[in-house]
Coordinates of N, CA, C and O in Angstrom, one line a residue:
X1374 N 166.9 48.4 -92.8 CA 165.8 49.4 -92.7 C 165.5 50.0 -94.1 O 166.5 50.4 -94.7
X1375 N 164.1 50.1 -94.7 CA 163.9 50.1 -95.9 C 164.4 49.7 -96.9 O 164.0 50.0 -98.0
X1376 N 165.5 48.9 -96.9 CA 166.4 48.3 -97.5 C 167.9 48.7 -97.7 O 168.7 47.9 -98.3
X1377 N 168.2 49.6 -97.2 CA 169.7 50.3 -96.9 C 170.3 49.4 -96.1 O 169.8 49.1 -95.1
X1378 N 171.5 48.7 -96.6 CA 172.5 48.0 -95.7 C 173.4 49.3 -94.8 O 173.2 49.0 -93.6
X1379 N 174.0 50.1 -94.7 CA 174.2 51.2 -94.1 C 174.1 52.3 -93.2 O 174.8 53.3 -93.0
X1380 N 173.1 51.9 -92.6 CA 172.3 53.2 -91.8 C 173.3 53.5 -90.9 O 174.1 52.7 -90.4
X1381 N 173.4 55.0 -90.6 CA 173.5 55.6 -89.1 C 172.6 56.8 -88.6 O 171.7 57.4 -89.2
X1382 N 173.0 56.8 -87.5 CA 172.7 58.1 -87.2 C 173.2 59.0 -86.6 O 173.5 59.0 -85.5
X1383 N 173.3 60.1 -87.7 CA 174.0 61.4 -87.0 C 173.4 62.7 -86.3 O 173.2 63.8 -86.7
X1384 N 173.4 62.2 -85.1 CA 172.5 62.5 -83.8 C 172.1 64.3 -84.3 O 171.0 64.9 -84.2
X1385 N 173.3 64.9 -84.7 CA 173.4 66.6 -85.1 C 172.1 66.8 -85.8 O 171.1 67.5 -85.5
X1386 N 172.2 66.1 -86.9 CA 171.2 66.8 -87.6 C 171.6 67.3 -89.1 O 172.7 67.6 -89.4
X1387 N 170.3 67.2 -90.0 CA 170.6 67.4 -91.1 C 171.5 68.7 -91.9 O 172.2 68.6 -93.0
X1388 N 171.4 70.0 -90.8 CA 172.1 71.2 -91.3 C 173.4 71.2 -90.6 O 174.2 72.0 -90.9
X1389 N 173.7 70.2 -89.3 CA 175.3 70.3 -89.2 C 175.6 69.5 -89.9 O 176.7 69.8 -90.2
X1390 N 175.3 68.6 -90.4 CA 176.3 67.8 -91.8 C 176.5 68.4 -93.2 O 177.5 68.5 -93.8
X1391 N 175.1 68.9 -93.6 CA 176.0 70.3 -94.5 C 176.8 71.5 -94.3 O 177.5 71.9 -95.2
X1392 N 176.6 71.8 -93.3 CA 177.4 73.1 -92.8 C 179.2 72.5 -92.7 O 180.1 73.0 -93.3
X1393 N 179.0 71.5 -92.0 CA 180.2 70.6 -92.2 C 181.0 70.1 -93.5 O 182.1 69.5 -93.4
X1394 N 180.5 70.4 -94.5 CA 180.7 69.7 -96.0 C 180.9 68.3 -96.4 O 181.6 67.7 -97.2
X1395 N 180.0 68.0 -95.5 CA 179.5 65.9 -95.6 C 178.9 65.6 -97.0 O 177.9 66.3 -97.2
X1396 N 179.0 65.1 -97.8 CA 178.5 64.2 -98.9 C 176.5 64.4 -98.9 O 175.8 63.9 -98.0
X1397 N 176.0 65.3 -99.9 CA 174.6 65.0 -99.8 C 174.2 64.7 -101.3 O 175.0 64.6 -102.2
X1398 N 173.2 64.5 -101.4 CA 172.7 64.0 -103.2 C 171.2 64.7 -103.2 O 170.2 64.4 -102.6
X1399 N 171.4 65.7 -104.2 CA 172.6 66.6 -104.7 C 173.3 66.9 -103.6 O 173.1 66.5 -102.5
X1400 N 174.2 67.8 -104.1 CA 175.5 68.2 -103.4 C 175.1 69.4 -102.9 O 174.5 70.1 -103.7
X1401 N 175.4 70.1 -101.4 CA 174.4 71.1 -101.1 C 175.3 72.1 -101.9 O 176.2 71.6 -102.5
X1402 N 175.3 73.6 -102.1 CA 175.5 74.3 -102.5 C 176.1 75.4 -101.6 O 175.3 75.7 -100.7
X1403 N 177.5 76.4 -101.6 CA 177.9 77.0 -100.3 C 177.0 77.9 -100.0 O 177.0 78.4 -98.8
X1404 N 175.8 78.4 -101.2 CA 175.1 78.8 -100.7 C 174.0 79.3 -99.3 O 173.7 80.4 -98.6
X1405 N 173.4 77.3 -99.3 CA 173.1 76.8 -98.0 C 173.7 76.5 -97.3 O 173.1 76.4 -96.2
X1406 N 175.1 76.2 -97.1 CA 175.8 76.1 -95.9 C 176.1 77.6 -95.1 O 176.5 77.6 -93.9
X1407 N 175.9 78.5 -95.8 CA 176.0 79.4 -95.5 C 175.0 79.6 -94.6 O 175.3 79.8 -93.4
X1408 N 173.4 79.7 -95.1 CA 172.7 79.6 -94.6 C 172.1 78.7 -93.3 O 171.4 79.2 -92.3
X1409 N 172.6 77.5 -93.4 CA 172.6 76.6 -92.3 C 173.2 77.0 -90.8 O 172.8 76.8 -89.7
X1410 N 174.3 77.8 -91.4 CA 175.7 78.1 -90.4 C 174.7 78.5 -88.7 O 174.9 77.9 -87.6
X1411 N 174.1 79.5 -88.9 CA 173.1 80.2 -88.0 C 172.5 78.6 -86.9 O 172.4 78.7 -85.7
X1412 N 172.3 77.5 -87.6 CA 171.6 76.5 -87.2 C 172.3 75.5 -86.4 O 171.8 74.8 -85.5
X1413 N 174.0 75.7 -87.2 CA 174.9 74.8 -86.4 C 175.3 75.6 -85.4 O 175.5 75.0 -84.3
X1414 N 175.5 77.0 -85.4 CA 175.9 77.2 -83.8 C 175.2 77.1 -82.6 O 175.7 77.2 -81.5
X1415 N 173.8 76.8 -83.0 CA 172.8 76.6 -81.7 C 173.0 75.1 -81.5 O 172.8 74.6 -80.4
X1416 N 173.3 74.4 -82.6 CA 173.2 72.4 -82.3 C 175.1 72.7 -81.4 O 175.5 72.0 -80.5
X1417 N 175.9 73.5 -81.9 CA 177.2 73.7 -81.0 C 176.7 73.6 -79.4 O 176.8 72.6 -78.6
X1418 N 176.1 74.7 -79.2 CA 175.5 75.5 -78.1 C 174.3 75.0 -77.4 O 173.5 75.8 -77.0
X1419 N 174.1 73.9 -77.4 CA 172.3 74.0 -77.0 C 172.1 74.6 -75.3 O 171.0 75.0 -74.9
X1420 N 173.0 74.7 -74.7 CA 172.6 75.1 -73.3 C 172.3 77.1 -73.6 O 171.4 77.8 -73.3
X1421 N 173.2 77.4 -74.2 CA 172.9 78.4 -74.6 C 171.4 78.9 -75.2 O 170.6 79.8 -74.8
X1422 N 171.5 78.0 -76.3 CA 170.1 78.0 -77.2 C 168.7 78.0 -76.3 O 167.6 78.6 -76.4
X1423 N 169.3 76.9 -75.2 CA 167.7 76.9 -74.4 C 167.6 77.8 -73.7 O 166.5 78.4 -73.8
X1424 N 168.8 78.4 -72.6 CA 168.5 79.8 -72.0 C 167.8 81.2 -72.8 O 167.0 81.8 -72.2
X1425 N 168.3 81.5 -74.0 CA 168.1 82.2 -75.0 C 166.7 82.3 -75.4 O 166.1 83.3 -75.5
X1426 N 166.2 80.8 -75.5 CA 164.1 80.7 -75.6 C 163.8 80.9 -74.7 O 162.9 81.7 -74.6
X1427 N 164.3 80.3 -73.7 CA 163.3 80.8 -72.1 C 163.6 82.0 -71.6 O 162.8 82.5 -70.8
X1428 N 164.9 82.8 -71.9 CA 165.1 84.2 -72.3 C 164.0 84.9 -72.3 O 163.3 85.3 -71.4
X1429 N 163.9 85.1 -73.7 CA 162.8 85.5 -74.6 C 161.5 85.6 -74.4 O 160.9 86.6 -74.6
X1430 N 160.9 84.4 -73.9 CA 159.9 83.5 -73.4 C 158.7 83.5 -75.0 O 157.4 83.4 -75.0
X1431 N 159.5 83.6 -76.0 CA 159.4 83.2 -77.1 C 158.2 82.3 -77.4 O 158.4 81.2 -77.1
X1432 N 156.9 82.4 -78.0 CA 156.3 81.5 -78.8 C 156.9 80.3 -79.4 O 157.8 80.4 -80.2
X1433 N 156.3 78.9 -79.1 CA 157.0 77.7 -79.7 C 156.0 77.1 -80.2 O 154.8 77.0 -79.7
X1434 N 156.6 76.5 -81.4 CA 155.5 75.3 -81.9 C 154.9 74.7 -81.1 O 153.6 74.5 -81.2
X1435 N 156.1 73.8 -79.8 CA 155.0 72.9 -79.0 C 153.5 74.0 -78.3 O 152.6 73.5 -77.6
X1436 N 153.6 75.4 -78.5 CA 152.5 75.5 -77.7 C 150.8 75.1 -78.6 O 149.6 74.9 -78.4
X1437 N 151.9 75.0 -79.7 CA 150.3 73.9 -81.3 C 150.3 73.2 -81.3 O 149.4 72.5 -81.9
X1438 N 151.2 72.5 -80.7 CA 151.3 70.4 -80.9 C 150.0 69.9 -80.6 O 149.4 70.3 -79.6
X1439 N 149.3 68.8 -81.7 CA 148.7 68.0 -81.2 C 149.4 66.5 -81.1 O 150.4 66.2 -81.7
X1440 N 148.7 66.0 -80.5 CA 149.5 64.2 -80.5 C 148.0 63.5 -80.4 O 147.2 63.2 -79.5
X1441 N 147.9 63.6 -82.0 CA 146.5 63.2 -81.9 C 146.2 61.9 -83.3 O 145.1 61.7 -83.9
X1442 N 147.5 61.2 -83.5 CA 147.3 60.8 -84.6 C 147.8 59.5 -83.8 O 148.6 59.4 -82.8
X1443 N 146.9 58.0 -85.2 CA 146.8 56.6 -84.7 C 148.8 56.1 -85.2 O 149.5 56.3 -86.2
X1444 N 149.1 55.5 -83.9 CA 150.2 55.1 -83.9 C 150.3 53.8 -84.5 O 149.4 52.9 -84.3
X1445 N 151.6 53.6 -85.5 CA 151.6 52.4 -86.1 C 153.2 51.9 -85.9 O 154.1 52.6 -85.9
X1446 N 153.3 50.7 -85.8 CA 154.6 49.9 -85.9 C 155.2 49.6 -87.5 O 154.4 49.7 -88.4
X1447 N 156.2 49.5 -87.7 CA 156.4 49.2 -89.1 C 155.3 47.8 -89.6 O 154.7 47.8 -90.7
X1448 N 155.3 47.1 -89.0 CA 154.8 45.8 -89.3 C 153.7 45.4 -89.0 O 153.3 44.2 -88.8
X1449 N 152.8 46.7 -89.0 CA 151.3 46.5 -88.5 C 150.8 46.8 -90.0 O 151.4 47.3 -90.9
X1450 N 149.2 46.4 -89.9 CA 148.5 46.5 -90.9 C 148.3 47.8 -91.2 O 149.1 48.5 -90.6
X1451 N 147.5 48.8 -92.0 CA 146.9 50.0 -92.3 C 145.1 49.5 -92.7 O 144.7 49.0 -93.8
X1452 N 144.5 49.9 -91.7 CA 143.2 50.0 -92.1 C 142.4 50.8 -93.0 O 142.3 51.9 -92.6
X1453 N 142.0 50.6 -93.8 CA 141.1 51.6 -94.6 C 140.3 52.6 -94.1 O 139.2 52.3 -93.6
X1454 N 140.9 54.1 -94.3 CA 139.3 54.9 -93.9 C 139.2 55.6 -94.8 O 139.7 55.6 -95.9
X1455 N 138.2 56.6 -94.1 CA 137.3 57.6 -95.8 C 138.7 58.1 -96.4 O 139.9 57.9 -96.0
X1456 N 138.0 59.0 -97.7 CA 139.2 59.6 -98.4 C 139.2 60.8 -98.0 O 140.0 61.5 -98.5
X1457 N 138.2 61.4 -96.9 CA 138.3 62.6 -96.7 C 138.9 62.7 -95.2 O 138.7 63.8 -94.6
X1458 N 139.5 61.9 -94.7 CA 140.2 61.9 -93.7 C 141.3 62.4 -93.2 O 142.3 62.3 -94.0
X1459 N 141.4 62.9 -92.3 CA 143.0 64.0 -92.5 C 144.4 63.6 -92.9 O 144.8 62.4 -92.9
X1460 N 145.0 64.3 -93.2 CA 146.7 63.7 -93.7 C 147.6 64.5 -92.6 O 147.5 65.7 -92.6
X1461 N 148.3 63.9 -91.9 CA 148.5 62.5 -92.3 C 147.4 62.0 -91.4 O 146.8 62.7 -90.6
X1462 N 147.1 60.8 -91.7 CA 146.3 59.8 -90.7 C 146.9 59.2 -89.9 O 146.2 59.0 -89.0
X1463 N 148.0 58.7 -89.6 CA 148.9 57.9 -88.8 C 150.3 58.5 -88.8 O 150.7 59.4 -89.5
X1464 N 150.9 57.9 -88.0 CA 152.6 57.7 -87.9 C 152.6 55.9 -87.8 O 151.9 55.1 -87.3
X1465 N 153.7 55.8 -88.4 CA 155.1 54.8 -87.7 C 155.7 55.5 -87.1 O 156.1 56.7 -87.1
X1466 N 156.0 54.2 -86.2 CA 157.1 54.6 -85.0 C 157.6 53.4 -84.7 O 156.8 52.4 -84.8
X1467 N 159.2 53.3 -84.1 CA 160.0 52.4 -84.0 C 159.5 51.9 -82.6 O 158.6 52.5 -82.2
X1468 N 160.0 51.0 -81.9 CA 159.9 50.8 -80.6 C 160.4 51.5 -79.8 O 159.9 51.5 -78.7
X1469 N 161.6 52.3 -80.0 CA 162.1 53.7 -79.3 C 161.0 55.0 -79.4 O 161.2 56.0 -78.8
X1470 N 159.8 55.0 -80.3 CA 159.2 56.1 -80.4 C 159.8 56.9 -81.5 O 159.2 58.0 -81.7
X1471 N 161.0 56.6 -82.4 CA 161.0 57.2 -83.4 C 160.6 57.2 -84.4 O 160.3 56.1 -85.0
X1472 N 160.4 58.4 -85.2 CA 159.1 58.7 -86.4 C 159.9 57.9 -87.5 O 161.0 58.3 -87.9
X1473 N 159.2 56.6 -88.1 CA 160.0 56.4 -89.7 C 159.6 57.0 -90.5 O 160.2 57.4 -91.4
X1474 N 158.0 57.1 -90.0 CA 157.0 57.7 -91.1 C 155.6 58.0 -91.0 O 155.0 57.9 -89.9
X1475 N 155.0 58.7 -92.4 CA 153.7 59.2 -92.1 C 152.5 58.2 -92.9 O 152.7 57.9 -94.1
X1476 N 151.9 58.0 -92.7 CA 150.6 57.1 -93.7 C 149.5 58.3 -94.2 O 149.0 59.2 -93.4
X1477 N 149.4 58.3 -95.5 CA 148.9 59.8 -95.8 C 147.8 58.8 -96.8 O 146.7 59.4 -96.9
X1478 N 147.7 57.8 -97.3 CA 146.8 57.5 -98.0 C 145.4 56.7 -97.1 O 145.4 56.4 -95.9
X1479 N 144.2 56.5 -98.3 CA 143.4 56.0 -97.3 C 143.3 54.1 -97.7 O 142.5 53.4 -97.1
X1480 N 144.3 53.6 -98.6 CA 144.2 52.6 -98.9 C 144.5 51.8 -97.9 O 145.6 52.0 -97.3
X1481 N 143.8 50.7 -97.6 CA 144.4 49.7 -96.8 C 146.0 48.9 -97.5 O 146.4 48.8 -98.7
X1482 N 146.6 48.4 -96.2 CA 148.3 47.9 -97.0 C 148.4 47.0 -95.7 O 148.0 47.3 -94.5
X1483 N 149.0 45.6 -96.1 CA 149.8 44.8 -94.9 C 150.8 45.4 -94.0 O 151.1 45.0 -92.9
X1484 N 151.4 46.3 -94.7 CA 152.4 46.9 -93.4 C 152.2 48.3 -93.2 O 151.3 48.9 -93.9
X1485 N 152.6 48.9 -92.6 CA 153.1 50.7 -92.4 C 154.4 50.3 -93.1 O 154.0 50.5 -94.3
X1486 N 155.2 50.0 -93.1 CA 156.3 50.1 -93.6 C 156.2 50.3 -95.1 O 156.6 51.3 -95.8
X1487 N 155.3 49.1 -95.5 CA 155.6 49.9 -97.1 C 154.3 50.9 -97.6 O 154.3 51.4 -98.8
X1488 N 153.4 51.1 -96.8 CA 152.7 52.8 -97.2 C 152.6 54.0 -96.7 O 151.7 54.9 -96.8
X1489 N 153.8 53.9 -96.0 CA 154.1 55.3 -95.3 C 154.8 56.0 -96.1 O 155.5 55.4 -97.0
X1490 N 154.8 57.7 -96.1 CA 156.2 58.5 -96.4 C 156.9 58.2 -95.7 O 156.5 57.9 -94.5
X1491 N 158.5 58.1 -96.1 CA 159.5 58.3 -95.1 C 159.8 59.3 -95.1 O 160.5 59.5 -94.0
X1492 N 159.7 60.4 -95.9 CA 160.2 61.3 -95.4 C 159.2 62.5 -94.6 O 158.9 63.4 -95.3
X1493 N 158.8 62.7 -93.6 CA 158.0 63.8 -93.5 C 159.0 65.1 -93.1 O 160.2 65.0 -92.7
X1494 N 158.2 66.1 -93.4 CA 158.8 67.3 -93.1 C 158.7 67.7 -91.2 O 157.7 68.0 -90.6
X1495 N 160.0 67.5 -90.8 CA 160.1 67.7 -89.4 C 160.7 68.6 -88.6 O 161.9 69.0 -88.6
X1496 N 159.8 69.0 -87.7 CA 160.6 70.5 -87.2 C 160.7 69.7 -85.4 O 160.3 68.7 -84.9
X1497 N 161.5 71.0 -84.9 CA 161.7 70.9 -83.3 C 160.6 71.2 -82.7 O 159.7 71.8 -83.4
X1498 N 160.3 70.8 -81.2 CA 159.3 71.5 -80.5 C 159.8 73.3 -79.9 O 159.1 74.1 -79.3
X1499 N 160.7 73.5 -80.2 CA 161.5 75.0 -79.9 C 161.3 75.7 -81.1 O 162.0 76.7 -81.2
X1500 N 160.7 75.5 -82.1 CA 161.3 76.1 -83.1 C 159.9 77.2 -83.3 O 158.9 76.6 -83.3
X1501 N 159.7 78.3 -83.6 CA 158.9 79.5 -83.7 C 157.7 79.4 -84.9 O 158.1 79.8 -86.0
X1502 N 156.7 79.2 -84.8 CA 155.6 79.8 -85.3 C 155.9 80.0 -86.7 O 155.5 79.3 -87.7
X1503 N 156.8 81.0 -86.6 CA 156.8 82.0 -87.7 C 157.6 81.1 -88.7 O 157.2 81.1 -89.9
X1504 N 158.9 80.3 -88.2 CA 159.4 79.3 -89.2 C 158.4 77.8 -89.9 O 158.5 77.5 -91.1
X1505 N 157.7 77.3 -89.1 CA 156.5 76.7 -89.4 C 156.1 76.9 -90.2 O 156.0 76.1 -91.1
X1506 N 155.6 78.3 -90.1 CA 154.4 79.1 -91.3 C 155.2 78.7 -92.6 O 154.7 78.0 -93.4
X1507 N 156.4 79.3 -92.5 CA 157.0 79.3 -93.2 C 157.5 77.7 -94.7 O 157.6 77.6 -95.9
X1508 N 157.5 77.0 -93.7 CA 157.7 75.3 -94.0 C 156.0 74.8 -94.5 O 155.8 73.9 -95.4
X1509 N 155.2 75.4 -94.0 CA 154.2 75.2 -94.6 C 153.4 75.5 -95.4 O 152.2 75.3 -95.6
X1510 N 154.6 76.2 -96.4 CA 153.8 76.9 -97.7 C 154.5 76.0 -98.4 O 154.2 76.0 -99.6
X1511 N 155.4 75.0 -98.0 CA 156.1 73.8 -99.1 C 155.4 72.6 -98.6 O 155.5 71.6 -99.3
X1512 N 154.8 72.4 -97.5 CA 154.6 71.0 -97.0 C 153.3 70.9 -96.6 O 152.9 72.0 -96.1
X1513 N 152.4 69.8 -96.6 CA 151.2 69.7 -96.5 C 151.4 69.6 -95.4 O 150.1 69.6 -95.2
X1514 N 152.0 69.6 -93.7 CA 152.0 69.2 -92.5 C 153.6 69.2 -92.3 O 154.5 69.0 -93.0
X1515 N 153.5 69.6 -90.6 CA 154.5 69.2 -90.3 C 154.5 68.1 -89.3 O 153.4 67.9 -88.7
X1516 N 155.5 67.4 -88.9 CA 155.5 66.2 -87.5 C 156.7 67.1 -86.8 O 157.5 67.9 -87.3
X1517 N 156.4 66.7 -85.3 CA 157.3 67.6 -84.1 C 157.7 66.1 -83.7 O 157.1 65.1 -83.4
X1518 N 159.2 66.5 -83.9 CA 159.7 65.9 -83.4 C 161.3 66.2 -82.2 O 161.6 67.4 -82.1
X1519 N 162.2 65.2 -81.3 CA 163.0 65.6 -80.6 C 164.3 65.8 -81.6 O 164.0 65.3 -82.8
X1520 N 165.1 66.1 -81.5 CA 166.5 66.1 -81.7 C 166.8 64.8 -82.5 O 167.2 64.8 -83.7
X1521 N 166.7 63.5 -81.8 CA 166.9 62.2 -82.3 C 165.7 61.5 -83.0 O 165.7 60.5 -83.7
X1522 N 164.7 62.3 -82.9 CA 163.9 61.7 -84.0 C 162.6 61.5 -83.6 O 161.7 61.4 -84.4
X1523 N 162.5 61.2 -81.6 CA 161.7 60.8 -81.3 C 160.0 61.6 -81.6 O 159.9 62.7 -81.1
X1524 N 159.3 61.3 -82.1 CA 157.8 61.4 -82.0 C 157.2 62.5 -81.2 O 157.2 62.1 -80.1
X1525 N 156.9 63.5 -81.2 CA 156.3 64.5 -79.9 C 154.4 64.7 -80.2 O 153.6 64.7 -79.4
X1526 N 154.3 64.8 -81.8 CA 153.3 65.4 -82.1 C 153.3 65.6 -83.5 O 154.2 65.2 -84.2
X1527 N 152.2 66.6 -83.9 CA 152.1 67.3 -85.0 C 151.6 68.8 -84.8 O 150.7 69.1 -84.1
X1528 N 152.5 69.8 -85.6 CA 152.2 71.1 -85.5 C 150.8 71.4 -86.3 O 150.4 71.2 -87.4
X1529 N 150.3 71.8 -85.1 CA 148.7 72.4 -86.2 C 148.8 74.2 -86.2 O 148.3 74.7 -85.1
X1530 N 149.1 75.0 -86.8 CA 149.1 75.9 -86.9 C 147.9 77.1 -86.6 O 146.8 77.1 -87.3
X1531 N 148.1 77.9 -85.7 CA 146.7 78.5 -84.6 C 145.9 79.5 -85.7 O 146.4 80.6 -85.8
X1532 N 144.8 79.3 -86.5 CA 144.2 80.2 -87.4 C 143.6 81.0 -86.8 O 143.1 81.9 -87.5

């Protein structure tokens, strides 16, 4: 998969592997694990975590999700459109529905695979508005995704 002989996947998530003191590059700082900590006790807890939003009855991103973007396979083409077209324009997605990636240019390419980001910036469908906002003063977009990765949407933030 993009060329890594090694892949897994660690179903938790990016902030229980730092919180945990797992190997990152760079090396996280105790800083942020500090900060993470708040994040791993809800991935501890999730039955908790979900009573706790429905609790609340809390504002959630999914109530902004659109799922309004062209779906791509790694191994499909990318067609060319205007340059003034939205970013992203597409997703990859695996045959499970999980996001590899985003297609943000308007150039045509023989695969998704090699002109997508891999990395997009990805949040939960539970996760608040207000953290969003937040993520989106570093990131041109976000993708909503499940726990494992799968695909939900994209947060469009309510102006």
């Amino acid at each position: 998969m993009l060329g890594f002989t090694d892949v897994r996947h660690y179903f938790r998530g990016k902030t229980d592997w730092i919180v945990r003191g797992l190997p990152t590059d760079p090396p996280a700082p105790l800083s942020e694990r500090m900060r993470a900590l708040r994040y791993f006790v809800n991935n501890l807890v999730p039955g908790l975590r979900s009573f706790w939003i429905h609790y609340l009855d809390r504002v959630r991103v999914d109530e902004f999700m659109r799922d309004d973007l062209v779906r791509l396979g790694p191994e499909d083409s990318v067609p060319p459109t205007p340059l003034d077209s939205p970013k992203p324009r597409a997703v990859v997605l695996n045959s499970d529905g999980v996001l590899l990636g985003t297609i943000e240019l308007s150039d045509p390419a023989p695969r998704a695979l090699d002109a997508m980001n891999p990395n997009p910036q990805t949040i939960r469908p539970d996760m608040t508005p207000k953290l969003a906002t937040h993520l989106l003063k570093s990131n041109p977009y976000l993708m909503v995704t499940t726990a494992k990765g799968r695909y939900l949407g994209r947060y469009i933030p309510n102006d």
